[in-house]
PDB file of C-alpha atoms in Angstrom:
ATOM      1  CA  UNK A   1     278.588 -18.697  -7.559  1.00 51.00           C
ATOM      2  CA  UNK A   2     274.982 -19.447  -8.471  1.00 57.00           C
ATOM      3  CA  UNK A   3     275.755 -22.249 -10.943  1.00 57.00           C
ATOM      4  CA  UNK A   4     277.692 -24.126  -8.243  1.00 62.00           C
ATOM      5  CA  UNK A   5     274.649 -24.165  -5.974  1.00 69.00           C
ATOM      6  CA  UNK A   6     272.475 -25.591  -8.744  1.00 74.00           C
ATOM      7  CA  UNK A   7     275.050 -28.209  -9.638  1.00 78.00           C
ATOM      8  CA  UNK A   8     275.515 -29.362  -6.048  1.00 79.00           C
ATOM      9  CA  UNK A   9     271.736 -29.542  -5.584  1.00 83.00           C
ATOM     10  CA  UNK A  10     271.417 -31.575  -8.795  1.00 83.00           C
ATOM     11  CA  UNK A  11     274.174 -33.933  -7.645  1.00 83.00           C
ATOM     12  CA  UNK A  12     272.495 -34.438  -4.261  1.00 87.00           C
ATOM     13  CA  UNK A  13     269.163 -35.236  -5.925  1.00 88.00           C
ATOM     14  CA  UNK A  14     270.814 -37.674  -8.363  1.00 87.00           C
ATOM     15  CA  UNK A  15     272.700 -39.463  -5.605  1.00 87.00           C
ATOM     16  CA  UNK A  16     269.558 -39.793  -3.490  1.00 90.00           C
ATOM     17  CA  UNK A  17     267.749 -41.214  -6.536  1.00 87.00           C
ATOM     18  CA  UNK A  18     270.495 -43.828  -7.017  1.00 86.00           C
ATOM     19  CA  UNK A  19     270.298 -44.847  -3.359  1.00 87.00           C
ATOM     20  CA  UNK A  20     266.482 -45.001  -3.487  1.00 87.00           C
ATOM     21  CA  UNK A  21     266.516 -47.119  -6.650  1.00 86.00           C
ATOM     22  CA  UNK A  22     268.989 -49.550  -5.089  1.00 84.00           C
ATOM     23  CA  UNK A  23     266.550 -50.077  -2.199  1.00 86.00           C
ATOM     24  CA  UNK A  24     263.802 -50.861  -4.736  1.00 84.00           C
ATOM     25  CA  UNK A  25     265.557 -53.896  -6.217  1.00 80.00           C
ATOM     26  CA  UNK A  26     263.167 -56.674  -5.224  1.00 80.00           C
ATOM     27  CA  UNK A  27     264.396 -59.513  -3.077  1.00 80.00           C
ATOM     28  CA  UNK A  28     267.832 -58.003  -2.563  1.00 80.00           C
ATOM     29  CA  UNK A  29     269.493 -56.531   0.490  1.00 81.00           C
ATOM     30  CA  UNK A  30     271.472 -53.318   0.186  1.00 80.00           C
ATOM     31  CA  UNK A  31     273.607 -54.348   3.158  1.00 84.00           C
ATOM     32  CA  UNK A  32     274.681 -57.730   1.723  1.00 82.00           C
ATOM     33  CA  UNK A  33     277.929 -57.319  -0.277  1.00 81.00           C
ATOM     34  CA  UNK A  34     277.033 -60.279  -2.523  1.00 80.00           C
ATOM     35  CA  UNK A  35     273.673 -58.726  -3.448  1.00 80.00           C
ATOM     36  CA  UNK A  36     273.190 -56.897  -6.770  1.00 79.00           C
ATOM     37  CA  UNK A  37     271.767 -53.949  -4.790  1.00 81.00           C
ATOM     38  CA  UNK A  38     274.924 -53.429  -2.737  1.00 84.00           C
ATOM     39  CA  UNK A  39     277.132 -51.831  -5.401  1.00 83.00           C
ATOM     40  CA  UNK A  40     274.534 -49.266  -6.607  1.00 83.00           C
ATOM     41  CA  UNK A  41     273.824 -48.308  -2.983  1.00 86.00           C
ATOM     42  CA  UNK A  42     277.542 -47.909  -2.320  1.00 88.00           C
ATOM     43  CA  UNK A  43     277.982 -45.755  -5.429  1.00 87.00           C
ATOM     44  CA  UNK A  44     274.956 -43.652  -4.437  1.00 87.00           C
ATOM     45  CA  UNK A  45     276.356 -43.152  -0.930  1.00 90.00           C
ATOM     46  CA  UNK A  46     279.749 -42.071  -2.283  1.00 90.00           C
ATOM     47  CA  UNK A  47     277.991 -39.727  -4.726  1.00 89.00           C
ATOM     48  CA  UNK A  48     275.961 -38.237  -1.872  1.00 90.00           C
ATOM     49  CA  UNK A  49     279.022 -37.659   0.305  1.00 91.00           C
ATOM     50  CA  UNK A  50     280.856 -36.055  -2.628  1.00 88.00           C
ATOM     51  CA  UNK A  51     277.864 -33.846  -3.480  1.00 85.00           C
ATOM     52  CA  UNK A  52     277.563 -32.696   0.125  1.00 89.00           C
ATOM     53  CA  UNK A  53     281.277 -31.852   0.175  1.00 87.00           C
ATOM     54  CA  UNK A  54     280.866 -29.863  -3.054  1.00 81.00           C
ATOM     55  CA  UNK A  55     277.884 -28.009  -1.571  1.00 82.00           C
ATOM     56  CA  UNK A  56     279.831 -27.281   1.617  1.00 83.00           C
ATOM     57  CA  UNK A  57     282.796 -26.024  -0.357  1.00 79.00           C
ATOM     58  CA  UNK A  58     280.542 -23.692  -2.336  1.00 72.00           C
ATOM     59  CA  UNK A  59     279.153 -22.145   0.856  1.00 66.00           C
ATOM     60  CA  UNK A  60     282.520 -21.568   2.552  1.00 64.00           C
ATOM     61  CA  UNK A  61     284.638 -18.494   2.012  1.00 56.00           C
ATOM     62  CA  UNK A  62     287.655 -18.884  -0.259  1.00 55.00           C
ATOM     63  CA  UNK A  63     290.578 -20.707   1.299  1.00 52.00           C
ATOM     64  CA  UNK A  64     293.837 -19.006   2.066  1.00 48.00           C
ATOM     65  CA  UNK A  65     295.439 -20.832  -0.872  1.00 46.00           C
ATOM     66  CA  UNK A  66     292.910 -19.321  -3.259  1.00 51.00           C
ATOM     67  CA  UNK A  67     293.444 -15.892  -1.725  1.00 53.00           C
ATOM     68  CA  UNK A  68     297.214 -16.287  -2.138  1.00 51.00           C
ATOM     69  CA  UNK A  69     296.691 -17.113  -5.813  1.00 52.00           C
ATOM     70  CA  UNK A  70     294.755 -13.869  -6.237  1.00 56.00           C
ATOM     71  CA  UNK A  71     297.395 -11.823  -4.418  1.00 53.00           C
ATOM     72  CA  UNK A  72     299.893  -9.969  -6.617  1.00 55.00           C
ATOM     73  CA  UNK A  73     303.147 -11.823  -7.095  1.00 53.00           C
ATOM     74  CA  UNK A  74     306.481 -10.111  -6.480  1.00 53.00           C
ATOM     75  CA  UNK A  75     308.061  -8.816  -9.683  1.00 52.00           C
ATOM     76  CA  UNK A  76     311.643  -9.605  -8.787  1.00 51.00           C
ATOM     77  CA  UNK A  77     312.464 -13.235  -9.395  1.00 53.00           C
ATOM     78  CA  UNK A  78     314.649 -15.645 -11.215  1.00 55.00           C
ATOM     79  CA  UNK A  79     313.556 -16.357 -14.806  1.00 60.00           C
ATOM     80  CA  UNK A  80     314.644 -19.979 -14.444  1.00 61.00           C
ATOM     81  CA  UNK A  81     312.182 -20.428 -11.556  1.00 61.00           C
ATOM     82  CA  UNK A  82     309.365 -18.979 -13.653  1.00 62.00           C
ATOM     83  CA  UNK A  83     310.162 -21.321 -16.568  1.00 63.00           C
ATOM     84  CA  UNK A  84     310.312 -24.299 -14.222  1.00 59.00           C
ATOM     85  CA  UNK A  85     306.909 -23.377 -12.790  1.00 58.00           C
ATOM     86  CA  UNK A  86     305.415 -23.045 -16.285  1.00 57.00           C
ATOM     87  CA  UNK A  87     306.757 -26.501 -17.160  1.00 56.00           C
ATOM     88  CA  UNK A  88     305.221 -28.031 -14.032  1.00 53.00           C
ATOM     89  CA  UNK A  89     301.705 -26.768 -14.617  1.00 55.00           C
ATOM     90  CA  UNK A  90     299.660 -26.548 -17.759  1.00 55.00           C
ATOM     91  CA  UNK A  91     297.622 -23.404 -17.359  1.00 58.00           C
ATOM     92  CA  UNK A  92     294.365 -23.275 -19.229  1.00 62.00           C
ATOM     93  CA  UNK A  93     292.330 -20.117 -19.288  1.00 72.00           C
ATOM     94  CA  UNK A  94     288.701 -21.128 -19.328  1.00 74.00           C
ATOM     95  CA  UNK A  95     285.586 -19.077 -18.789  1.00 79.00           C
ATOM     96  CA  UNK A  96     282.517 -20.034 -16.793  1.00 78.00           C
ATOM     97  CA  UNK A  97     280.696 -20.564 -20.092  1.00 82.00           C
ATOM     98  CA  UNK A  98     283.409 -23.026 -21.147  1.00 80.00           C
ATOM     99  CA  UNK A  99     283.083 -24.909 -17.876  1.00 80.00           C
ATOM    100  CA  UNK A 100     279.308 -25.133 -18.289  1.00 80.00           C
ATOM    101  CA  UNK A 101     279.656 -26.382 -21.868  1.00 85.00           C
ATOM    102  CA  UNK A 102     282.139 -29.065 -20.766  1.00 84.00           C
ATOM    103  CA  UNK A 103     279.831 -30.093 -17.919  1.00 82.00           C
ATOM    104  CA  UNK A 104     276.853 -30.439 -20.262  1.00 85.00           C
ATOM    105  CA  UNK A 105     278.888 -32.366 -22.849  1.00 87.00           C
ATOM    106  CA  UNK A 106     280.264 -34.702 -20.174  1.00 86.00           C
ATOM    107  CA  UNK A 107     276.750 -35.328 -18.827  1.00 85.00           C
ATOM    108  CA  UNK A 108     275.571 -36.177 -22.350  1.00 88.00           C
ATOM    109  CA  UNK A 109     278.575 -38.478 -22.736  1.00 89.00           C
ATOM    110  CA  UNK A 110     277.644 -40.331 -19.532  1.00 87.00           C
ATOM    111  CA  UNK A 111     274.005 -40.715 -20.630  1.00 87.00           C
ATOM    112  CA  UNK A 112     275.098 -41.889 -24.075  1.00 89.00           C
ATOM    113  CA  UNK A 113     277.436 -44.429 -22.431  1.00 88.00           C
ATOM    114  CA  UNK A 114     274.575 -45.786 -20.294  1.00 83.00           C
ATOM    115  CA  UNK A 115     272.202 -46.070 -23.261  1.00 85.00           C
ATOM    116  CA  UNK A 116     274.717 -47.628 -25.651  1.00 87.00           C
ATOM    117  CA  UNK A 117     275.828 -50.194 -23.067  1.00 80.00           C
ATOM    118  CA  UNK A 118     272.806 -52.296 -24.067  1.00 78.00           C
ATOM    119  CA  UNK A 119     273.940 -52.431 -27.690  1.00 84.00           C
ATOM    120  CA  UNK A 120     277.753 -52.529 -27.721  1.00 84.00           C
ATOM    121  CA  UNK A 121     280.554 -54.481 -26.066  1.00 83.00           C
ATOM    122  CA  UNK A 122     281.433 -53.099 -22.631  1.00 81.00           C
ATOM    123  CA  UNK A 123     285.177 -52.963 -23.176  1.00 85.00           C
ATOM    124  CA  UNK A 124     284.937 -51.112 -26.499  1.00 89.00           C
ATOM    125  CA  UNK A 125     282.334 -48.700 -25.163  1.00 89.00           C
ATOM    126  CA  UNK A 126     284.265 -48.012 -21.952  1.00 88.00           C
ATOM    127  CA  UNK A 127     287.403 -47.340 -24.012  1.00 92.00           C
ATOM    128  CA  UNK A 128     285.521 -44.814 -26.150  1.00 92.00           C
ATOM    129  CA  UNK A 129     283.929 -43.219 -23.076  1.00 91.00           C
ATOM    130  CA  UNK A 130     287.251 -42.862 -21.256  1.00 91.00           C
ATOM    131  CA  UNK A 131     288.959 -41.488 -24.338  1.00 91.00           C
ATOM    132  CA  UNK A 132     286.207 -38.919 -24.901  1.00 89.00           C
ATOM    133  CA  UNK A 133     286.117 -37.916 -21.235  1.00 88.00           C
ATOM    134  CA  UNK A 134     289.894 -37.442 -21.091  1.00 88.00           C
ATOM    135  CA  UNK A 135     289.908 -35.265 -24.176  1.00 87.00           C
ATOM    136  CA  UNK A 136     286.912 -33.265 -22.996  1.00 84.00           C
ATOM    137  CA  UNK A 137     287.809 -32.711 -19.348  1.00 79.00           C
ATOM    138  CA  UNK A 138     291.571 -32.695 -19.109  1.00 77.00           C
ATOM    139  CA  UNK A 139     292.690 -31.774 -22.611  1.00 70.00           C
ATOM    140  CA  UNK A 140     295.294 -34.527 -22.489  1.00 66.00           C
ATOM    141  CA  UNK A 141     297.427 -35.324 -25.485  1.00 81.00           C
ATOM    142  CA  UNK A 142     295.680 -37.684 -27.902  1.00 85.00           C
ATOM    143  CA  UNK A 143     298.285 -40.465 -27.793  1.00 88.00           C
ATOM    144  CA  UNK A 144     298.431 -40.408 -23.997  1.00 88.00           C
ATOM    145  CA  UNK A 145     294.624 -40.479 -23.808  1.00 87.00           C
ATOM    146  CA  UNK A 146     294.488 -43.452 -26.193  1.00 90.00           C
ATOM    147  CA  UNK A 147     297.014 -45.426 -24.159  1.00 92.00           C
ATOM    148  CA  UNK A 148     295.440 -44.631 -20.779  1.00 91.00           C
ATOM    149  CA  UNK A 149     291.940 -45.387 -22.066  1.00 91.00           C
ATOM    150  CA  UNK A 150     293.020 -48.759 -23.444  1.00 93.00           C
ATOM    151  CA  UNK A 151     294.897 -49.730 -20.279  1.00 94.00           C
ATOM    152  CA  UNK A 152     292.064 -48.740 -17.941  1.00 91.00           C
ATOM    153  CA  UNK A 153     289.286 -50.269 -20.076  1.00 89.00           C
ATOM    154  CA  UNK A 154     291.050 -53.622 -20.342  1.00 90.00           C
ATOM    155  CA  UNK A 155     292.206 -53.500 -16.712  1.00 91.00           C
ATOM    156  CA  UNK A 156     288.767 -52.729 -15.287  1.00 86.00           C
ATOM    157  CA  UNK A 157     287.142 -55.351 -17.500  1.00 85.00           C
ATOM    158  CA  UNK A 158     289.470 -58.109 -16.339  1.00 87.00           C
ATOM    159  CA  UNK A 159     289.297 -57.067 -12.685  1.00 87.00           C
ATOM    160  CA  UNK A 160     285.511 -57.037 -12.652  1.00 82.00           C
ATOM    161  CA  UNK A 161     285.086 -60.219 -14.722  1.00 83.00           C
ATOM    162  CA  UNK A 162     287.817 -62.387 -13.218  1.00 86.00           C
ATOM    163  CA  UNK A 163     288.152 -61.012  -9.680  1.00 84.00           C
ATOM    164  CA  UNK A 164     284.636 -59.822  -8.828  1.00 79.00           C
ATOM    165  CA  UNK A 165     282.881 -62.255 -11.244  1.00 80.00           C
ATOM    166  CA  UNK A 166     280.587 -59.570 -12.709  1.00 78.00           C
ATOM    167  CA  UNK A 167     278.804 -60.338 -15.948  1.00 74.00           C
ATOM    168  CA  UNK A 168     278.852 -57.464 -18.423  1.00 68.00           C
ATOM    169  CA  UNK A 169     276.650 -57.166 -21.496  1.00 60.00           C
ATOM    170  CA  UNK A 170     278.409 -58.515 -24.550  1.00 57.00           C
TER     171      UNK A 170
END
């Protein structure tokens, strides 16, 4: 898939940029966990590893599990088993165009989150970001997305403020 190669290349470039920018923070050591440069370098390294894994996966041939999914299924079977399987998985038919649109919208959502962080309260903005991302990427139910977004936004805020002693913009 051509789009997958471009996306993995873009992710590699972005992760290298994050790592490079963390090294450019003056007077700070990337290898000191108490330094403000440590966390961005760590995030950049995790992004780079993930991007390389995505690129590697795109180059490899399909796995046996993917080939089994493409194989025709036997016709004879118990209807109860088929209903149980349908209940276990929510199948969403989505085209490549739909995936690309979601990817672009999610990228815009991330950029908007980063820009608005200077103007709005972190907890409110992270709640809105999580809620939007859940609806956009996973098509979760609205009530479930609201509850999960609220729990994670408040939980992350208190963990970072009271455990890690980070100062967020107010």
